[in-house]
């Protein structure tokens, strides 16, 4: 059969690909984590400023 | 046996740097700068934390609009040398991700601007994003050679939004700041279009040099450069700024005309290196940074009682 002529991904390649895949995922998660942490700090700062302006603090 | 192998290929997740690139960081630096200048030139001082939030919202909103622009124009970008390495045409990101990212940044920035700063500023931010992503990108850019004139409106919003974030209302002065960037954009962009014009012709975008021809584009560059001078002087003429800004606007405006003169009067020859056009493009960026910088310097000089 024609399709069998093209070999499937060699098993030896998969661990290397998986490693790059996981590394990319990790770097994305780190970036997203930093963005979320920054948003927490941002909203906290906005809240404090707004409460001070209204005389609640 | 191949039937045992999972047929789904392992697709690499998009690098976060490509999401960052999708926000056009270099354009964003000009947006941040003009937005900040609009805010600092306003006669009302804003709490530094809230000022930072407002500028962040303007920048993120511009980034969202840039992402939506590239989501829409991925096919066009693929056909031009200048843009074919962008994340979408280069195949490093799928279109759905770009679209969702663009909508998330746009919606998020407008919401935070409204909740933390001011709903008028948030409305203007929403209008500016809609203006760039829809009115310019989708509607007018592929239809009319006046696309850049109208598209200039999108880039003109930041100082207006910055001003409104500080003061809470629209007056003549922020509208003048809007007008300055609006009139500055055509000569700035057409200078670029003159030395990359073959690319735009290839993908069917009706840029002025492609449609109206080189001579007409050069005439219009000069016309806008001349028009820019009185508009940039207007804040001084109406008495909203002092002599520091007035003299700077005059000198910078005359220099802008001087850089536009050779561009407006010459014709490109075979194998032309387009030196005057590249010089005008470079100077136009410097012009905007310097003019808005002097606007803020003028305000600080007035506050310090120096004028």
Short mmCIF file of C-alpha atoms in Angstrom, two decimals:
data_model
loop_
_atom_site.label_atom_id
_atom_site.label_comp_id
_atom_site.label_asym_id
_atom_site.label_seq_id
_atom_site.Cartn_x
_atom_site.Cartn_y
_atom_site.Cartn_z
CA UNK A 1 0.00 0.00 0.00
CA UNK A 2 1.12 3.53 -0.78
CA UNK A 3 0.62 4.88 2.70
CA UNK A 4 2.88 2.23 4.21
CA UNK A 5 5.76 3.44 2.04
CA UNK A 6 6.04 6.59 4.07
CA UNK A 7 7.23 5.39 7.47
CA UNK A 8 5.50 6.73 10.57
CA UNK A 9 7.46 8.94 12.92
CA UNK A 10 10.47 6.99 14.11
CA UNK A 11 10.15 6.12 17.80
CA UNK A 12 13.65 7.51 18.36
CA UNK A 13 12.41 10.97 17.35
CA UNK A 14 9.56 11.12 19.80
CA UNK A 15 11.45 11.66 23.08
CA UNK A 16 13.38 14.57 21.51
CA UNK A 17 10.16 16.15 20.22
CA UNK A 18 8.42 15.61 23.53
CA UNK A 19 11.27 17.32 25.32
CA UNK A 20 11.05 20.41 23.11
CA UNK A 21 7.25 20.28 23.44
CA UNK A 22 7.39 20.22 27.23
CA UNK A 23 10.05 22.96 27.32
CA UNK A 24 7.85 25.19 25.18
CA UNK A 25 4.86 24.48 27.41
CA UNK A 26 6.90 25.29 30.50
CA UNK A 27 8.10 28.62 29.13
CA UNK A 28 4.53 29.52 28.15
CA UNK A 29 3.23 28.61 31.58
CA UNK A 30 5.93 30.71 33.20
CA UNK A 31 5.07 33.71 31.00
CA UNK A 32 1.36 33.36 31.73
CA UNK A 33 2.07 32.92 35.45
CA UNK A 34 4.06 36.15 35.49
CA UNK A 35 1.25 38.00 33.69
CA UNK A 36 -1.32 36.74 36.19
CA UNK A 37 0.91 37.63 39.16
CA UNK A 38 1.42 41.11 37.70
CA UNK A 39 -2.36 41.51 37.33
CA UNK A 40 -2.84 40.55 40.99
CA UNK A 41 -0.33 43.23 42.05
CA UNK A 42 -1.94 45.74 39.66
CA UNK A 43 -5.48 45.22 40.95
CA UNK A 44 -4.26 45.33 44.55
CA UNK A 45 -2.51 48.67 43.86
CA UNK A 46 -5.60 50.09 42.09
CA UNK A 47 -7.79 49.06 45.03
CA UNK A 48 -5.51 50.68 47.60
CA UNK A 49 -5.27 53.93 45.59
CA UNK A 50 -9.04 54.09 45.06
CA UNK A 51 -9.83 53.36 48.74
CA UNK A 52 -7.36 56.01 49.87
CA UNK A 53 -8.90 58.56 47.50
CA UNK A 54 -12.33 57.84 48.98
CA UNK A 55 -10.96 58.10 52.53
CA UNK A 56 -11.56 54.47 53.44
CA UNK A 57 -7.91 53.93 54.43
CA UNK B 1 1.86 -1.20 11.55
CA UNK B 2 0.99 2.41 10.85
CA UNK B 3 -2.55 1.97 12.15
CA UNK B 4 -1.14 1.72 15.67
CA UNK B 5 0.54 5.14 15.47
CA UNK B 6 -1.48 8.14 16.56
CA UNK B 7 -2.06 10.04 13.29
CA UNK B 8 -2.20 13.42 15.05
CA UNK B 9 1.17 15.09 14.58
CA UNK B 10 2.76 16.74 17.56
CA UNK B 11 2.07 20.46 17.07
CA UNK B 12 4.42 22.69 19.00
CA UNK B 13 2.62 25.19 21.21
CA UNK B 14 3.26 28.75 20.05
CA UNK B 15 6.18 30.44 21.78
CA UNK B 16 5.08 33.24 24.13
CA UNK B 17 7.50 35.51 22.28
CA UNK B 18 5.34 35.14 19.17
CA UNK B 19 2.30 36.33 21.11
CA UNK B 20 4.37 39.28 22.24
CA UNK B 21 5.49 39.95 18.65
CA UNK B 22 1.83 39.94 17.62
CA UNK B 23 1.29 43.13 19.64
CA UNK B 24 3.78 45.04 17.40
CA UNK B 25 6.01 46.18 20.29
CA UNK B 26 7.85 48.77 18.19
CA UNK B 27 4.65 50.56 17.20
CA UNK B 28 3.56 50.23 20.82
CA UNK B 29 6.57 52.22 22.02
CA UNK B 30 5.32 55.24 20.03
CA UNK B 31 1.79 54.65 21.38
CA UNK B 32 3.07 54.53 24.97
CA UNK B 33 5.15 57.65 24.45
CA UNK B 34 2.42 59.80 22.86
CA UNK B 35 -0.19 58.53 25.33
CA UNK B 36 2.08 59.35 28.25
CA UNK B 37 2.82 62.82 26.82
CA UNK B 38 -0.90 63.51 26.39
CA UNK B 39 -1.43 62.54 30.01
CA UNK B 40 1.51 64.56 31.36
CA UNK B 41 0.63 67.65 29.29
CA UNK B 42 -2.91 67.70 30.68
CA UNK B 43 -3.57 70.44 33.25
CA UNK B 44 -4.70 67.88 35.85
CA UNK B 45 -2.21 65.59 37.54
CA UNK B 46 -3.22 61.96 37.91
CA UNK B 47 -2.21 59.54 40.67
CA UNK B 48 1.00 57.82 39.44
CA UNK B 49 -0.43 54.32 39.94
CA UNK B 50 -3.61 55.17 38.04
CA UNK B 51 -1.53 56.97 35.39
CA UNK B 52 0.50 53.80 34.94
CA UNK B 53 -2.69 51.74 34.65
CA UNK B 54 -4.11 54.13 32.04
CA UNK B 55 -0.95 53.97 29.89
CA UNK B 56 -0.85 50.18 30.32
CA UNK B 57 -4.45 49.97 29.08
CA UNK B 58 -3.68 52.17 26.05
CA UNK B 59 -0.63 49.99 25.25
CA UNK B 60 -2.44 46.67 25.73
CA UNK B 61 -5.41 47.95 23.71
CA UNK B 62 -3.03 48.90 20.88
CA UNK B 63 -1.46 45.44 21.17
CA UNK B 64 -4.87 43.81 20.93
CA UNK B 65 -5.73 45.86 17.85
CA UNK B 66 -2.38 44.90 16.29
CA UNK B 67 -3.11 41.20 16.94
CA UNK B 68 -6.56 41.50 15.34
CA UNK B 69 -4.97 43.32 12.40
CA UNK B 70 -2.53 40.45 11.83
CA UNK B 71 -5.24 37.84 12.31
CA UNK B 72 -7.21 39.51 9.51
CA UNK B 73 -4.25 40.20 7.22
CA UNK B 74 -2.31 36.93 7.58
CA UNK B 75 -2.68 36.15 3.85
CA UNK B 76 -1.60 39.65 2.81
CA UNK B 77 1.36 39.60 5.20
CA UNK B 78 2.49 36.27 3.71
CA UNK B 79 2.93 37.97 0.33
CA UNK B 80 5.17 40.82 1.48
CA UNK B 81 8.86 40.55 2.31
CA UNK B 82 8.56 43.07 5.16
CA UNK B 83 5.82 41.08 6.93
CA UNK B 84 6.22 37.43 5.91
CA UNK B 85 8.25 36.55 9.01
CA UNK B 86 5.39 37.57 11.33
CA UNK B 87 4.08 34.70 13.53
CA UNK B 88 0.98 33.92 11.43
CA UNK B 89 2.38 33.96 7.85
CA UNK B 90 5.48 32.11 9.09
CA UNK B 91 3.23 29.36 10.46
CA UNK B 92 4.37 29.65 14.07
CA UNK B 93 0.83 30.38 15.30
CA UNK B 94 -2.68 29.37 14.28
CA UNK B 95 -5.19 32.05 13.33
CA UNK B 96 -7.68 31.19 16.08
CA UNK B 97 -5.08 31.84 18.77
CA UNK B 98 -4.23 35.22 17.24
CA UNK B 99 -7.91 36.15 17.05
CA UNK B 100 -8.66 35.11 20.64
CA UNK B 101 -5.51 36.81 21.91
CA UNK B 102 -6.49 40.03 20.11
CA UNK B 103 -10.02 40.03 21.45
CA UNK B 104 -8.85 39.21 24.99
CA UNK B 105 -6.32 42.06 25.06
CA UNK B 106 -8.81 44.51 23.52
CA UNK B 107 -11.69 43.61 25.82
CA UNK B 108 -9.49 43.36 28.91
CA UNK B 109 -7.82 46.73 28.37
CA UNK B 110 -11.16 48.53 27.83
CA UNK B 111 -12.69 46.91 30.94
CA UNK B 112 -9.74 47.79 33.19
CA UNK B 113 -9.61 51.34 31.80
CA UNK B 114 -13.30 51.77 32.56
CA UNK B 115 -13.24 50.24 36.03
CA UNK B 116 -9.97 51.77 37.24
CA UNK B 117 -9.76 55.10 35.41
CA UNK B 118 -12.70 56.57 33.56
CA UNK B 119 -15.47 55.32 31.28
CA UNK B 120 -15.02 58.13 28.74
CA UNK B 121 -11.37 57.15 28.34
CA UNK B 122 -12.46 53.49 28.10
CA UNK B 123 -15.00 54.37 25.41
CA UNK B 124 -12.38 56.26 23.40
CA UNK B 125 -10.01 53.29 23.78
CA UNK B 126 -12.73 50.94 22.48
CA UNK B 127 -13.41 53.30 19.57
CA UNK B 128 -9.69 53.47 18.71
CA UNK B 129 -9.39 49.65 18.69
CA UNK B 130 -12.52 49.33 16.55
CA UNK B 131 -11.23 52.08 14.28
CA UNK B 132 -7.90 50.33 13.69
CA UNK B 133 -9.09 46.71 13.57
CA UNK B 134 -12.30 47.26 11.62
CA UNK B 135 -12.57 50.68 9.93
CA UNK B 136 -8.93 50.67 8.81
CA UNK B 137 -7.84 47.01 8.52
CA UNK B 138 -11.01 45.34 7.28
CA UNK B 139 -12.91 48.11 5.60
CA UNK B 140 -10.77 50.85 4.10
CA UNK B 141 -7.22 49.53 3.71
CA UNK B 142 -8.09 47.14 0.86
CA UNK B 143 -10.49 49.64 -0.77
CA UNK B 144 -9.04 53.11 -1.04
CA UNK B 145 -5.63 54.74 -1.53
CA UNK B 146 -6.75 57.20 1.16
CA UNK B 147 -6.39 54.27 3.62
CA UNK B 148 -3.37 55.77 5.31
CA UNK B 149 -5.02 59.18 5.75
CA UNK B 150 -7.99 57.57 7.46
CA UNK B 151 -5.87 54.96 9.24
CA UNK B 152 -3.80 57.76 10.74
CA UNK B 153 -6.78 58.36 13.00
CA UNK B 154 -6.07 55.08 14.79
CA UNK B 155 -2.55 56.13 15.72
CA UNK B 156 -3.78 59.57 16.74
CA UNK B 157 -5.92 58.31 19.62
CA UNK B 158 -3.27 57.62 22.34
CA UNK B 159 -2.52 61.24 23.39
CA UNK B 160 -6.26 62.00 23.34
CA UNK B 161 -7.00 58.99 25.55
CA UNK B 162 -4.07 59.85 27.85
CA UNK B 163 -5.39 63.39 28.24
CA UNK B 164 -8.96 62.23 28.91
CA UNK B 165 -7.71 59.63 31.44
CA UNK B 166 -6.20 62.52 33.41
CA UNK B 167 -8.94 65.14 33.01
CA UNK B 168 -12.12 63.14 32.42
CA UNK B 169 -13.27 65.21 29.47
CA UNK B 170 -12.46 66.13 25.86
CA UNK B 171 -11.40 69.71 25.14
CA UNK B 172 -9.84 71.48 22.13
CA UNK B 173 -6.26 70.75 23.20
CA UNK B 174 -6.42 66.90 23.12
CA UNK B 175 -8.27 67.16 19.81
CA UNK B 176 -5.33 69.21 18.47
CA UNK B 177 -2.91 66.51 19.66
CA UNK B 178 -5.08 64.04 17.75
CA UNK B 179 -4.95 66.29 14.66
CA UNK B 180 -1.15 66.55 14.80
CA UNK B 181 -0.64 62.77 14.57
CA UNK B 182 -3.48 62.49 12.05
CA UNK B 183 -1.76 64.89 9.63
CA UNK B 184 1.72 63.54 10.45
CA UNK B 185 0.83 59.95 9.48
CA UNK B 186 0.44 60.28 5.67
CA UNK B 187 3.88 61.78 4.95
CA UNK B 188 5.42 59.41 7.52
CA UNK B 189 3.88 56.31 5.98
CA UNK B 190 4.06 57.29 2.31
CA UNK B 191 7.80 57.93 2.67
CA UNK B 192 8.01 54.27 3.74
CA UNK B 193 5.59 53.15 1.01
CA UNK B 194 7.78 54.83 -1.63
CA UNK B 195 10.71 52.57 -0.82
CA UNK B 196 8.69 49.37 -0.32
CA UNK B 197 6.05 50.02 -2.99
CA UNK B 198 6.64 46.88 -5.06
CA UNK B 199 5.50 44.73 -2.13
CA UNK B 200 2.16 46.50 -1.71
CA UNK B 201 1.46 46.24 -5.43
CA UNK B 202 2.06 42.48 -5.28
CA UNK B 203 -0.60 41.82 -2.62
CA UNK B 204 -3.17 44.21 -4.10
CA UNK B 205 -3.27 46.79 -1.31
CA UNK B 206 -4.07 50.15 -2.97
CA UNK B 207 -1.27 52.18 -1.40
CA UNK B 208 -1.04 55.70 -2.75
CA UNK B 209 2.20 55.18 -4.75
CA UNK B 210 0.65 52.10 -6.43
CA UNK B 211 -2.68 53.73 -7.36
CA UNK B 212 -2.07 57.44 -7.87
CA UNK B 213 1.53 57.06 -8.96
CA UNK B 214 4.79 58.20 -7.51
CA UNK B 215 4.54 61.86 -8.55
CA UNK B 216 1.13 62.36 -6.92
CA UNK B 217 2.32 60.66 -3.71
CA UNK B 218 5.37 62.90 -3.54
CA UNK B 219 3.22 66.03 -4.03
CA UNK B 220 0.88 64.91 -1.27
CA UNK B 221 3.76 64.18 1.12
CA UNK B 222 4.88 67.78 0.69
CA UNK B 223 1.32 69.11 1.04
CA UNK B 224 0.79 67.27 4.34
CA UNK B 225 4.18 68.40 5.60
CA UNK B 226 3.17 72.03 4.96
CA UNK B 227 -0.25 71.48 6.55
CA UNK B 228 1.38 69.92 9.61
CA UNK B 229 3.22 73.14 10.52
CA UNK B 230 0.19 75.34 11.43
CA UNK B 231 -1.58 72.41 13.14
CA UNK B 232 1.46 71.67 15.29
CA UNK B 233 1.70 75.41 16.09
CA UNK B 234 -1.99 75.67 17.01
CA UNK B 235 -1.58 74.66 20.70
CA UNK B 236 0.76 77.62 21.07
CA UNK B 237 -1.39 80.01 18.98
CA UNK B 238 -4.50 79.32 21.10
CA UNK B 239 -2.43 79.95 24.22
CA UNK B 240 -2.64 76.39 25.59
CA UNK B 241 1.15 76.05 25.65
CA UNK B 242 4.09 78.39 26.14
CA UNK B 243 7.10 79.51 24.15
CA UNK B 244 9.08 76.29 24.81
CA UNK B 245 6.58 74.28 22.83
CA UNK B 246 5.91 77.07 20.30
CA UNK B 247 9.53 77.51 19.22
CA UNK B 248 10.10 73.72 19.17
CA UNK B 249 7.02 73.17 17.00
CA UNK B 250 8.19 75.90 14.62
CA UNK B 251 11.76 74.55 14.28
CA UNK B 252 10.64 70.91 14.00
CA UNK B 253 7.89 71.80 11.53
CA UNK B 254 10.27 73.74 9.28
CA UNK B 255 12.73 70.83 9.42
CA UNK B 256 9.91 68.45 8.47
CA UNK B 257 9.17 70.60 5.40
CA UNK B 258 12.91 70.74 4.61
CA UNK B 259 13.11 66.92 4.69
CA UNK B 260 9.94 66.66 2.58
CA UNK B 261 11.07 69.13 -0.09
CA UNK B 262 13.55 66.82 -1.86
CA UNK B 263 11.08 63.92 -1.55
CA UNK B 264 8.27 66.06 -2.95
CA UNK B 265 10.18 67.49 -5.88
CA UNK B 266 12.35 64.65 -7.18
CA UNK B 267 11.60 61.42 -9.08
CA UNK B 268 13.16 58.06 -8.39
CA UNK B 269 15.51 56.78 -11.09
CA UNK B 270 16.52 53.23 -11.99
CA UNK B 271 18.45 51.64 -9.13
CA UNK B 272 17.57 54.55 -6.81
CA UNK B 273 18.61 53.99 -3.21
CA UNK B 274 15.75 56.25 -2.05
CA UNK B 275 17.98 58.11 0.39
CA UNK B 276 15.73 61.25 0.80
CA UNK B 277 12.66 59.03 1.44
CA UNK B 278 14.48 56.97 4.06
CA UNK B 279 15.79 60.14 5.67
CA UNK B 280 12.28 61.65 5.80
CA UNK B 281 10.88 58.44 7.29
CA UNK B 282 13.57 58.42 9.97
CA UNK B 283 13.13 62.12 10.72
CA UNK B 284 9.33 61.81 10.93
CA UNK B 285 9.71 59.40 13.88
CA UNK B 286 12.20 61.73 15.56
CA UNK B 287 9.82 64.65 14.90
CA UNK B 288 6.94 63.04 16.76
CA UNK B 289 9.09 62.03 19.75
CA UNK B 290 10.65 65.50 19.93
CA UNK B 291 7.38 67.42 19.50
CA UNK B 292 5.52 65.50 22.20
CA UNK B 293 8.59 65.55 24.42
CA UNK B 294 8.69 69.35 24.16
CA UNK B 295 4.96 69.50 24.89
CA UNK B 296 5.63 67.87 28.25
CA UNK B 297 8.77 69.98 28.81
CA UNK B 298 6.64 73.07 28.17
CA UNK B 299 4.09 71.97 30.77
CA UNK B 300 6.83 71.34 33.36
CA UNK B 301 8.44 74.70 32.54
CA UNK B 302 5.09 76.40 33.19
CA UNK B 303 4.61 74.49 36.45
CA UNK B 304 8.08 75.57 37.57
CA UNK B 305 7.22 79.19 36.73
CA UNK B 306 9.89 79.42 34.04
CA UNK B 307 7.55 80.86 31.40
#
